[in-house]
């Protein structure tokens, strides 16, 4: 008793000295004399539980490592990925050659169809059962032969081989390699296979086995195929992994008869094991390698990892168990969880769908993008850049003002009188608009209808013939209508322009085609790349009829339908993101922008691309000075008032004629 007490005292002294000197948090408080006993006890309990929790976590981690010591990682270097092409196992629909069966029956049982037709039919059915043997179909039909001694001690495999038809299907591969078909015995009976690594465990004669490199497909390859022609034999095909075998529970293609065609695409998810996995115990991997022993007498030769081969929609579906690893790969016949260290995924696209579509779209953009006209032709139309050296030396060549619709505030827009008005004031760059009537005649008109110009109720000239609208006076509502005589429609002007272009091909250097629709411009320039093109843009052109910086979008096109208005606003947003791309896609030489969205940075952006940036409609004198002096860019104006060099300047009729404008009767 005394000895136990002295031992406890020594242990308490040792514990106290340790706790006073240790740096472990909490232990000092368990022996502090100035603390209450309950507080010291609380610190002791907390310390014990903390230590126990740390030990428990460490032991749990060790146990987890011992049970599942492998982590999953994804290989990202897809450029080096390659996959083994699936194995193909072909099983004939008719596996008995009648001539061979006659010889076998006569050799084994000495029976012919002529000598004893009943016995011959009896043994022929036995031969047919052996040749067509399958765990799926006919094992139950052998009962009637169980007591027949004449069918005992017969090599059944050799019997099936002796009566099997000659079957050597023609095959063509994308790699142009020689393919060797191997005759194997499966749960579906006697079949032939190629590109199967595990066929060596099913081959009918081990001496015939010769190892052959498996057919592989590179990850990027879109021309990896195998074409099989079964010639005169109908067959059922099993498509599976080259590290798998066809079994009775596998799903075949169905009956493929001579002349039938079956196209099968496949998608594969690959699982691959690292080489170091083999150093783990089978209990840790939960799998065994093909050369490992399951028990004292059973070698693990056909265990497999799981890979699913599934064909695309619209064709037959198939899923089986197969292995996609090297010879040192693990095999998992019944593990609840697959232990993997490498996963590769194969799909129709090389990259995730969104990235694929983006890359495809960018590639299509650059492939279909048009070429720009020659720079000299562009300068012939727009003149030199205002900020360039040539622009400083020859300022008269620089295009500053473009008469919008023929200066539509000064004269009836898009008319011969308006164009003459511009030429007389030395404004030789005129913008005009073209529409078509119902009978296909070209009409100079900006609006869809004639309400604004004539006060009539004609809302759409596309539903009217030229004969009905050619006499309408389009200057009726113009504020300066008294300065001009009766203004009829402009069929003559179109004919005149077409005649001038036909007789003067050099006008390719004097005209620009502009539109809001990039697809229209693309079609025009694709047919004739010499034409100089321009894209027009303003914000909210889909949802609103008008726009300015002060009021924003006004006069909604479909304000009575909120849903349609929101859809059009969405179209406006998409348009605002893509219009610059569309302009570059059409290889425009100029962009015509609403004046309220043009800034010095916008002009500089297009100038760096070699594209002229013009604004519309710049009508106030102060705005014109800003465009000339600050932006140094051309502009479209509805009036020539405020143009410094054009105020009331007139030229002789001869000079007008020299500029290519002639009056039509």
XYZ file of C-alpha atoms in Angstrom:
665
model
C 0.000 0.000 0.000
C 2.822 2.347 0.909
C 4.613 1.451 -2.297
C 1.522 2.315 -4.413
C 1.109 5.617 -2.591
C 4.749 6.576 -3.114
C 4.476 5.686 -6.796
C 1.401 7.877 -7.193
C 3.202 10.757 -5.487
C 6.157 10.427 -7.835
C 3.839 10.313 -10.879
C 1.950 13.397 -9.645
C 5.254 15.256 -9.106
C 6.457 14.222 -12.574
C 3.163 15.328 -14.156
C 3.251 18.646 -12.276
C 6.851 19.408 -13.330
C 6.028 18.497 -16.951
C 2.917 20.693 -17.072
C 4.758 23.699 -15.595
C 7.527 23.510 -18.207
C 5.621 22.331 -21.288
C 4.522 24.632 -24.092
C 1.427 22.537 -24.835
C -1.568 24.767 -24.487
C -3.886 23.998 -21.541
C -1.663 21.673 -19.495
C -0.240 24.522 -17.360
C -3.742 25.433 -16.224
C -4.362 21.932 -14.871
C -1.640 22.368 -12.163
C -1.922 26.133 -11.504
C -2.366 26.667 -7.723
C -4.208 30.002 -8.046
C -7.091 28.434 -10.003
C -10.194 26.816 -8.587
C -10.250 23.046 -8.552
C -13.236 22.860 -10.939
C -11.495 25.149 -13.424
C -8.354 23.014 -13.316
C -10.527 19.915 -13.824
C -12.265 21.576 -16.777
C -8.912 22.350 -18.401
C -7.810 18.772 -17.851
C -10.967 17.378 -19.516
C -10.637 19.764 -22.459
C -6.980 18.857 -22.918
C -7.709 15.131 -22.796
C -10.511 15.469 -25.351
C -8.362 17.620 -27.631
C -5.556 15.059 -27.516
C -8.008 12.217 -28.111
C -9.558 14.067 -31.070
C -6.146 14.639 -32.654
C -5.287 10.956 -32.240
C -8.657 9.949 -33.670
C -8.184 12.172 -36.748
C -4.712 10.757 -37.329
C -5.896 7.181 -37.003
C -8.860 7.875 -39.285
C -6.600 9.352 -41.953
C -4.316 6.343 -41.696
C -7.294 3.997 -41.978
C -8.621 5.915 -44.971
C -5.248 5.716 -46.668
C -5.048 1.995 -46.024
C -8.515 1.474 -47.496
C -8.458 4.039 -50.353
C -4.962 5.483 -50.759
C -5.568 6.781 -54.299
C -6.730 10.199 -55.423
C -8.334 11.222 -58.706
C -6.629 13.597 -61.125
C -7.551 14.737 -64.622
C -5.066 14.748 -67.456
C -5.356 18.049 -69.344
C -2.789 17.558 -72.105
C -5.411 16.426 -74.618
C -2.996 16.834 -77.544
C -1.280 13.635 -76.488
C -4.446 11.645 -75.826
C -5.127 8.546 -77.851
C -7.636 5.800 -77.282
C -7.775 2.164 -78.286
C -10.338 1.478 -80.954
C -13.143 -0.841 -79.736
C -12.832 -4.576 -80.335
C -15.351 -6.207 -82.665
C -16.599 -9.754 -82.108
C -18.629 -11.267 -84.950
C -20.844 -14.312 -84.425
C -22.451 -15.898 -87.478
C -26.193 -16.300 -87.601
C -25.788 -19.733 -89.266
C -22.809 -21.595 -87.797
C -23.296 -24.977 -89.453
C -21.992 -25.726 -92.935
C -24.252 -28.507 -94.209
C -21.539 -30.182 -96.262
C -19.144 -30.182 -93.333
C -21.901 -31.466 -91.034
C -22.538 -34.427 -93.336
C -18.852 -35.382 -93.253
C -18.658 -35.071 -89.461
C -21.810 -37.123 -88.849
C -20.594 -39.847 -91.166
C -17.088 -39.842 -89.619
C -18.283 -40.010 -85.983
C -21.525 -41.969 -86.161
C -21.283 -43.591 -89.593
C -24.715 -42.270 -90.517
C -25.817 -40.594 -93.727
C -29.036 -38.941 -94.747
C -29.639 -41.674 -97.339
C -28.919 -44.617 -95.016
C -30.994 -43.486 -92.038
C -32.695 -40.107 -92.345
C -34.150 -40.242 -88.811
C -30.824 -40.823 -87.095
C -29.150 -38.333 -89.401
C -31.660 -35.656 -88.339
C -31.140 -36.636 -84.695
C -27.366 -36.172 -84.862
C -27.680 -33.104 -87.096
C -29.737 -31.402 -84.378
C -27.032 -32.323 -81.856
C -24.347 -30.816 -84.090
C -26.484 -27.709 -84.530
C -26.881 -27.368 -80.757
C -23.121 -27.599 -80.263
C -22.381 -25.082 -83.024
C -25.078 -22.644 -81.806
C -24.393 -23.132 -78.088
C -25.168 -20.075 -75.994
C -25.813 -19.377 -72.342
C -28.512 -17.061 -73.516
C -30.537 -19.392 -75.735
C -30.165 -23.170 -75.999
C -28.479 -24.822 -72.991
C -31.836 -26.174 -71.883
C -32.180 -28.147 -75.151
C -29.459 -30.689 -74.300
C -31.705 -32.701 -71.942
C -32.702 -35.262 -74.585
C -29.035 -36.229 -75.156
C -28.105 -36.700 -71.498
C -28.525 -40.472 -71.537
C -27.190 -41.086 -75.052
C -23.820 -42.838 -74.866
C -23.150 -42.248 -78.590
C -22.530 -38.547 -77.959
C -20.186 -39.046 -75.022
C -16.412 -38.673 -75.120
C -16.634 -36.324 -78.091
C -14.457 -33.219 -78.316
C -17.284 -30.710 -78.532
C -15.027 -27.743 -79.311
C -13.452 -29.588 -82.192
C -16.907 -30.620 -83.370
C -18.010 -26.960 -83.482
C -14.831 -26.035 -85.364
C -15.284 -28.839 -87.885
C -18.758 -27.733 -88.947
C -18.209 -23.970 -88.732
C -18.497 -22.187 -92.112
C -15.453 -20.492 -93.555
C -15.782 -16.901 -92.400
C -13.153 -14.273 -93.097
C -14.868 -10.873 -93.352
C -13.213 -8.133 -95.340
C -12.083 -5.223 -93.250
C -10.703 -1.774 -93.994
C -9.242 0.535 -91.360
C -8.321 4.207 -91.374
C -4.773 3.226 -90.332
C -4.490 0.864 -93.334
C -3.087 -1.888 -91.131
C -3.504 -5.614 -91.621
C -6.183 -7.041 -89.364
C -6.092 -10.627 -88.107
C -9.346 -12.253 -87.065
C -9.079 -14.695 -84.150
C -11.487 -17.583 -83.679
C -12.636 -17.669 -80.069
C -15.148 -19.544 -77.935
C -17.477 -17.226 -76.042
C -20.641 -17.557 -74.019
C -22.412 -16.963 -77.305
C -20.643 -19.833 -78.994
C -17.922 -19.918 -81.616
C -17.142 -16.406 -82.902
C -14.307 -14.398 -84.443
C -12.798 -11.190 -83.125
C -10.152 -8.599 -83.853
C -8.413 -5.845 -81.868
C -9.064 -7.740 -78.634
C -6.207 -8.095 -76.162
C -8.109 -10.582 -74.022
C -8.904 -12.837 -76.972
C -5.820 -14.835 -75.926
C -7.873 -16.269 -73.056
C -10.691 -17.371 -75.420
C -8.804 -18.443 -78.513
C -9.624 -22.001 -79.590
C -5.963 -22.909 -80.145
C -3.352 -21.304 -77.893
C -0.637 -22.072 -80.435
C -2.303 -19.758 -82.950
C -2.136 -16.699 -80.706
C 0.110 -13.923 -81.951
C 0.174 -10.605 -80.174
C -0.742 -7.695 -82.430
C -0.661 -3.917 -81.704
C -4.089 -2.551 -80.945
C -5.683 -0.070 -83.321
C -5.594 3.390 -81.786
C -7.293 6.701 -82.494
C -5.819 10.080 -81.683
C -8.003 12.449 -79.697
C -8.173 15.015 -82.525
C -8.720 12.491 -85.297
C -12.107 12.671 -86.983
C -11.262 9.962 -89.531
C -10.783 6.953 -87.294
C -12.954 4.128 -88.581
C -13.211 0.428 -89.323
C -15.345 -0.787 -92.220
C -16.399 -4.452 -92.125
C -17.940 -6.407 -95.006
C -19.271 -9.804 -93.981
C -19.532 -10.793 -97.670
C -22.063 -13.665 -97.905
C -22.619 -14.391 -94.224
C -25.116 -12.772 -91.902
C -23.655 -12.000 -88.505
C -24.327 -10.494 -85.126
C -21.668 -8.057 -83.900
C -20.558 -7.249 -80.379
C -18.655 -3.979 -79.989
C -16.688 -3.741 -76.764
C -13.412 -2.692 -75.230
C -10.237 -4.400 -76.514
C -9.627 -5.419 -72.887
C -13.022 -7.064 -72.530
C -14.751 -10.187 -73.820
C -18.200 -10.588 -75.299
C -20.527 -12.320 -72.837
C -24.058 -13.645 -72.816
C -25.290 -10.480 -71.125
C -23.665 -8.198 -73.710
C -25.971 -6.410 -76.115
C -25.223 -7.199 -79.772
C -26.084 -5.102 -82.808
C -28.827 -7.353 -84.034
C -28.821 -9.410 -87.215
C -26.757 -7.818 -89.983
C -27.511 -9.620 -93.236
C -25.467 -9.418 -96.451
C -26.204 -6.091 -98.094
C -27.246 -4.414 -94.839
C -25.359 -1.394 -93.542
C -24.885 -0.342 -89.953
C -23.085 2.877 -89.032
C -22.021 3.037 -85.406
C -20.410 6.000 -83.678
C -18.936 5.597 -80.237
C -18.120 7.779 -77.281
C -15.724 6.581 -74.630
C -14.838 7.549 -71.095
C -11.398 6.208 -70.254
C -10.027 5.208 -66.882
C -6.327 4.642 -66.466
C -4.259 3.638 -63.461
C -0.845 4.993 -62.548
C 2.060 2.553 -62.467
C 2.603 3.075 -58.728
C -0.851 1.688 -57.978
C 0.502 -1.825 -58.386
C 2.672 -1.340 -55.296
C -0.448 -1.196 -53.127
C -2.076 -4.250 -51.632
C -5.106 -5.660 -53.482
C -7.196 -4.805 -50.411
C -6.164 -1.169 -50.784
C -6.838 -1.030 -54.516
C -9.917 -3.260 -54.267
C -8.762 -4.634 -57.591
C -6.332 -7.185 -58.982
C -4.026 -7.170 -61.972
C -4.353 -9.861 -64.635
C -1.182 -11.607 -63.429
C -2.236 -11.656 -59.760
C -3.735 -14.672 -58.028
C -7.199 -14.454 -56.588
C -6.742 -17.655 -54.605
C -4.262 -20.517 -54.536
C -5.412 -21.892 -57.875
C -7.361 -19.152 -59.630
C -5.473 -16.529 -61.619
C -7.029 -13.147 -62.245
C -6.979 -13.130 -66.042
C -10.277 -11.627 -67.086
C -10.980 -8.982 -64.453
C -11.766 -5.631 -65.943
C -12.210 -1.977 -65.145
C -15.407 -0.335 -66.141
C -15.722 1.725 -69.246
C -18.945 2.512 -71.068
C -19.130 2.561 -74.840
C -22.397 4.067 -75.951
C -23.431 4.892 -79.449
C -25.118 8.134 -80.267
C -28.863 8.678 -80.326
C -30.712 7.192 -83.235
C -28.618 4.015 -83.308
C -28.465 0.947 -81.150
C -27.267 1.414 -77.587
C -24.721 -0.769 -75.940
C -22.990 -0.735 -72.573
C -20.491 -3.277 -71.367
C -17.631 -3.782 -68.975
C -14.234 -3.226 -70.495
C -10.722 -2.223 -69.563
C -8.762 0.732 -70.860
C -5.362 0.408 -69.270
C -1.960 -1.002 -70.011
C -0.813 -4.493 -69.060
C -0.052 -3.194 -65.574
C -3.473 -1.692 -65.100
C -5.699 -2.720 -62.249
C -8.772 -4.829 -62.703
C -11.977 -4.351 -60.722
C -14.540 -7.097 -61.134
C -16.728 -6.334 -58.145
C -15.382 -3.282 -56.308
C -18.074 -0.918 -55.064
C -15.945 2.058 -56.019
C -13.512 2.343 -58.857
C -9.992 3.340 -57.853
C -8.680 5.582 -60.578
C -5.879 8.067 -60.988
C -6.531 9.300 -64.494
C -9.714 10.074 -66.367
C -9.957 10.924 -70.045
C -13.208 11.845 -71.684
C -13.933 11.556 -75.375
C -16.755 13.325 -77.106
C -17.717 14.612 -80.551
C -15.960 17.887 -79.792
C -12.379 18.380 -78.707
C -13.290 21.003 -76.094
C -16.367 21.703 -73.964
C -19.345 22.637 -76.094
C -19.305 26.384 -75.440
C -15.611 26.746 -76.212
C -15.994 24.595 -79.328
C -18.799 26.772 -80.644
C -16.810 29.911 -79.903
C -13.717 28.654 -81.690
C -15.829 27.449 -84.608
C -17.561 30.818 -84.833
C -14.292 32.763 -84.755
C -12.792 30.445 -87.379
C -15.856 30.868 -89.620
C -15.654 34.642 -89.137
C -12.059 34.876 -90.292
C -12.518 32.374 -93.120
C -15.593 34.107 -94.597
C -14.433 37.686 -93.942
C -14.195 39.719 -97.134
C -11.119 41.541 -98.368
C -11.032 45.315 -98.294
C -10.805 47.303 -101.540
C -7.466 48.771 -102.478
C -6.487 51.756 -100.354
C -6.044 53.913 -103.452
C -9.685 53.328 -104.436
C -10.830 54.306 -100.938
C -8.861 57.541 -101.065
C -10.327 58.298 -104.482
C -13.766 58.355 -102.849
C -13.104 59.841 -99.407
C -9.914 61.738 -100.143
C -6.897 61.670 -97.848
C -7.183 61.518 -94.083
C -7.681 65.050 -92.660
C -4.885 64.473 -90.138
C -2.441 63.099 -92.722
C 0.344 65.006 -94.448
C -1.444 64.795 -97.794
C -4.612 66.128 -96.191
C -2.688 69.150 -94.930
C -1.089 69.789 -98.334
C -4.292 69.329 -100.332
C -7.217 70.289 -98.044
C -9.538 70.633 -101.051
C -9.320 66.844 -101.558
C -10.500 66.064 -98.048
C -14.176 65.105 -97.806
C -15.723 67.162 -95.031
C -19.458 67.369 -95.714
C -21.756 64.769 -97.277
C -25.201 65.996 -98.317
C -27.629 63.710 -96.464
C -30.437 62.801 -98.880
C -29.237 65.645 -101.063
C -29.426 68.223 -98.218
C -33.049 67.354 -97.507
C -33.704 70.452 -95.367
C -32.717 72.808 -98.193
C -34.437 70.963 -101.082
C -36.901 68.073 -101.435
C -34.876 65.054 -100.389
C -33.673 62.379 -102.803
C -34.687 64.371 -105.902
C -32.852 65.638 -108.968
C -33.441 69.220 -107.846
C -31.769 68.465 -104.488
C -28.728 66.918 -106.161
C -28.422 69.920 -108.533
C -28.664 72.195 -105.508
C -25.734 70.390 -103.882
C -23.548 70.433 -106.991
C -24.159 74.141 -107.519
C -22.749 74.716 -104.030
C -19.710 72.552 -104.724
C -20.893 69.691 -102.468
C -20.033 66.742 -104.680
C -20.610 63.982 -102.124
C -24.326 63.161 -101.913
C -26.064 60.398 -99.933
C -29.267 58.962 -101.402
C -31.674 56.179 -100.388
C -33.151 53.481 -102.618
C -36.277 51.360 -102.248
C -38.214 49.129 -104.662
C -41.833 49.284 -105.766
C -44.045 46.240 -106.178
C -43.138 45.856 -109.849
C -39.403 45.918 -109.042
C -38.670 49.520 -110.079
C -36.027 51.362 -108.075
C -37.332 54.375 -106.168
C -35.286 57.063 -104.435
C -36.957 57.157 -101.038
C -35.856 57.052 -97.421
C -39.134 56.293 -95.645
C -41.194 53.208 -96.181
C -44.176 55.309 -97.157
C -44.977 58.808 -98.456
C -46.930 60.304 -95.553
C -44.141 62.617 -94.374
C -43.203 63.887 -97.848
C -46.588 64.208 -99.577
C -49.262 64.184 -96.878
C -50.915 61.188 -98.535
C -51.889 57.966 -96.754
C -49.462 55.791 -98.732
C -47.708 53.837 -95.974
C -45.674 51.394 -98.066
C -44.449 51.865 -101.632
C -43.657 48.141 -101.868
C -47.339 47.382 -102.355
C -47.739 49.890 -105.223
C -46.654 49.844 -108.846
C -44.497 52.569 -110.329
C -47.257 53.747 -112.657
C -49.384 54.734 -109.640
C -46.751 56.671 -107.771
C -44.533 58.210 -110.445
C -46.608 61.445 -110.739
C -46.770 62.166 -107.010
C -45.200 65.463 -106.023
C -42.716 64.670 -103.242
C -42.041 68.354 -102.513
C -45.546 69.173 -101.328
C -44.690 69.346 -97.608
C -41.170 70.740 -97.982
C -40.692 74.178 -96.360
C -38.848 75.454 -99.465
C -41.317 74.014 -101.960
C -41.918 77.460 -103.482
C -38.278 77.642 -104.580
C -38.723 74.511 -106.702
C -41.193 73.779 -109.446
C -43.344 70.670 -109.292
C -41.140 67.765 -108.239
C -42.174 64.425 -109.701
C -40.788 61.057 -108.708
C -37.263 60.079 -109.500
C -37.325 57.142 -111.893
C -35.355 59.289 -114.329
C -32.579 59.837 -111.804
C -32.115 56.101 -111.218
C -31.992 55.452 -114.951
C -29.498 58.251 -115.318
C -27.251 56.894 -112.583
C -27.375 53.377 -114.041
C -26.559 54.748 -117.501
C -23.629 56.719 -116.120
C -22.252 53.660 -114.263
C -22.646 51.511 -117.379
C -20.721 54.005 -119.461
C -18.198 55.015 -116.814
C -16.729 52.019 -114.898
C -14.388 54.429 -113.147
C -17.364 55.354 -110.932
C -16.290 52.412 -108.754
C -13.874 55.010 -107.420
C -16.627 57.578 -106.856
C -19.461 55.699 -105.128
C -20.102 53.959 -101.807
C -22.839 51.462 -100.933
C -24.064 51.797 -97.355
C -26.734 49.899 -95.407
C -27.810 49.072 -91.884
C -28.014 45.370 -92.767
C -24.530 43.779 -92.902
C -25.827 40.701 -94.731
C -27.035 42.822 -97.644
C -23.673 44.559 -97.868
C -21.876 41.223 -97.575
C -23.809 39.804 -100.554
C -23.132 42.896 -102.643
C -19.410 43.006 -101.921
C -19.023 39.244 -102.265
C -20.363 39.463 -105.823
C -18.266 42.519 -106.663
C -15.379 43.142 -104.215
C -14.455 46.351 -106.074
C -17.491 48.077 -104.591
C -16.630 50.225 -101.588
C -19.010 49.554 -98.712
C -20.059 51.246 -95.479
C -22.142 50.194 -92.469
C -24.653 52.522 -90.808
C -25.434 52.229 -87.103
C -27.429 53.929 -84.391
C -28.483 52.646 -80.954
C -31.945 51.156 -80.451
C -32.631 50.877 -84.161
C -34.790 47.761 -83.632
C -37.015 48.993 -80.814
C -37.256 52.767 -81.413
C -37.844 54.960 -84.439
C -35.846 57.932 -83.116
C -32.824 58.450 -80.917
C -30.826 61.396 -79.586
C -28.430 61.889 -76.702
C -30.808 64.195 -74.789
C -33.972 62.050 -74.868
C -32.576 58.630 -75.636
C -34.739 56.195 -77.664
C -38.201 57.579 -78.460
C -41.240 56.537 -80.507
C -41.109 52.775 -79.857
C -41.938 50.681 -82.885
C -44.141 48.259 -80.899
C -44.932 50.091 -77.695
C -48.311 48.394 -77.410
C -46.674 44.993 -76.897
C -44.379 44.852 -73.880
C -43.089 41.377 -74.699
C -42.241 42.288 -78.299
C -40.684 45.545 -77.129
C -38.449 43.649 -74.671
C -37.415 41.221 -77.405
C -36.491 44.140 -79.657
C -34.520 45.735 -76.827
C -32.637 42.448 -76.506
C -31.962 42.564 -80.236
C -30.672 46.123 -79.771
C -28.269 44.912 -77.076
C -26.976 42.080 -79.259
C -26.664 44.479 -82.175
C -24.608 46.892 -80.058
C -22.168 44.067 -79.263
C -21.829 42.702 -82.797
C -22.073 45.621 -85.195
C -18.332 46.373 -85.090
C -17.582 42.707 -85.831
C -20.065 42.753 -88.711
C -18.434 45.894 -90.123
C -15.016 44.226 -90.098
C -16.567 41.021 -91.497
C -17.849 42.962 -94.516
C -14.478 44.745 -94.827
C -16.138 48.149 -94.884
C -14.222 51.250 -95.811
C -16.411 53.562 -93.724
C -18.912 53.522 -90.882
C -21.798 55.995 -90.695
C -22.750 56.544 -87.051
C -25.345 58.602 -85.259
C -23.562 61.834 -84.291
C -24.520 61.545 -80.612
C -22.534 58.336 -80.084
C -19.344 59.487 -81.825
C -16.392 60.445 -79.617
C -12.704 61.077 -80.353
C -11.901 57.542 -79.149
C -14.477 56.086 -81.572
C -12.971 57.993 -84.466
C -9.461 56.932 -83.407
C -10.573 53.265 -83.162
C -11.761 53.178 -86.758
C -8.890 55.333 -88.000
C -6.419 52.769 -86.617
C -8.229 50.133 -88.686
C -8.022 52.268 -91.833
C -11.797 52.879 -91.807
C -13.354 56.333 -92.152
C -15.845 57.308 -89.446
C -18.631 59.677 -90.466
C -21.513 61.016 -88.357
C -25.108 61.832 -89.129
C -26.940 64.160 -89.000
C -24.650 67.116 -88.210
C -26.742 70.194 -89.001
C -25.844 72.972 -86.526
C -22.923 75.231 -87.487
C -21.279 74.713 -84.090
C -21.469 70.933 -84.504
C -19.909 71.204 -87.946
C -16.979 73.188 -86.544
C -16.516 70.532 -83.831
C -16.405 67.756 -86.421
C -14.016 69.706 -88.633
C -11.670 71.021 -85.947
C -11.723 68.413 -83.155
C -12.817 65.065 -84.594
C -11.343 65.802 -88.041
C -13.879 63.438 -89.592
C -16.508 63.764 -92.351
C -20.180 64.189 -91.499
C -23.573 63.920 -93.184
C -25.665 67.108 -93.090
C -29.278 67.785 -94.002
C -28.434 71.385 -94.813
C -25.502 73.140 -96.427
C -26.012 76.234 -94.297
C -23.020 76.852 -92.106
C -20.516 75.322 -94.533
C -17.688 77.901 -94.728
C -16.592 77.213 -98.298
C -20.035 76.490 -99.723
C -22.086 79.519 -98.708
C -24.025 80.654 -101.770
C -21.293 79.455 -104.111
C -22.473 78.659 -107.603
C -20.775 77.195 -110.609
C -21.381 77.394 -114.348
C -23.640 74.882 -116.145
C -20.559 73.558 -117.934
C -18.912 72.728 -114.617
C -22.041 70.973 -113.489
C -22.006 68.892 -116.629
C -18.336 68.066 -116.106
C -19.176 66.546 -112.717
C -21.351 63.915 -114.375
C -24.799 65.234 -113.441
C -27.185 65.577 -116.346
C -30.875 66.386 -116.376
C -33.308 63.808 -117.692
C -36.401 64.776 -119.651
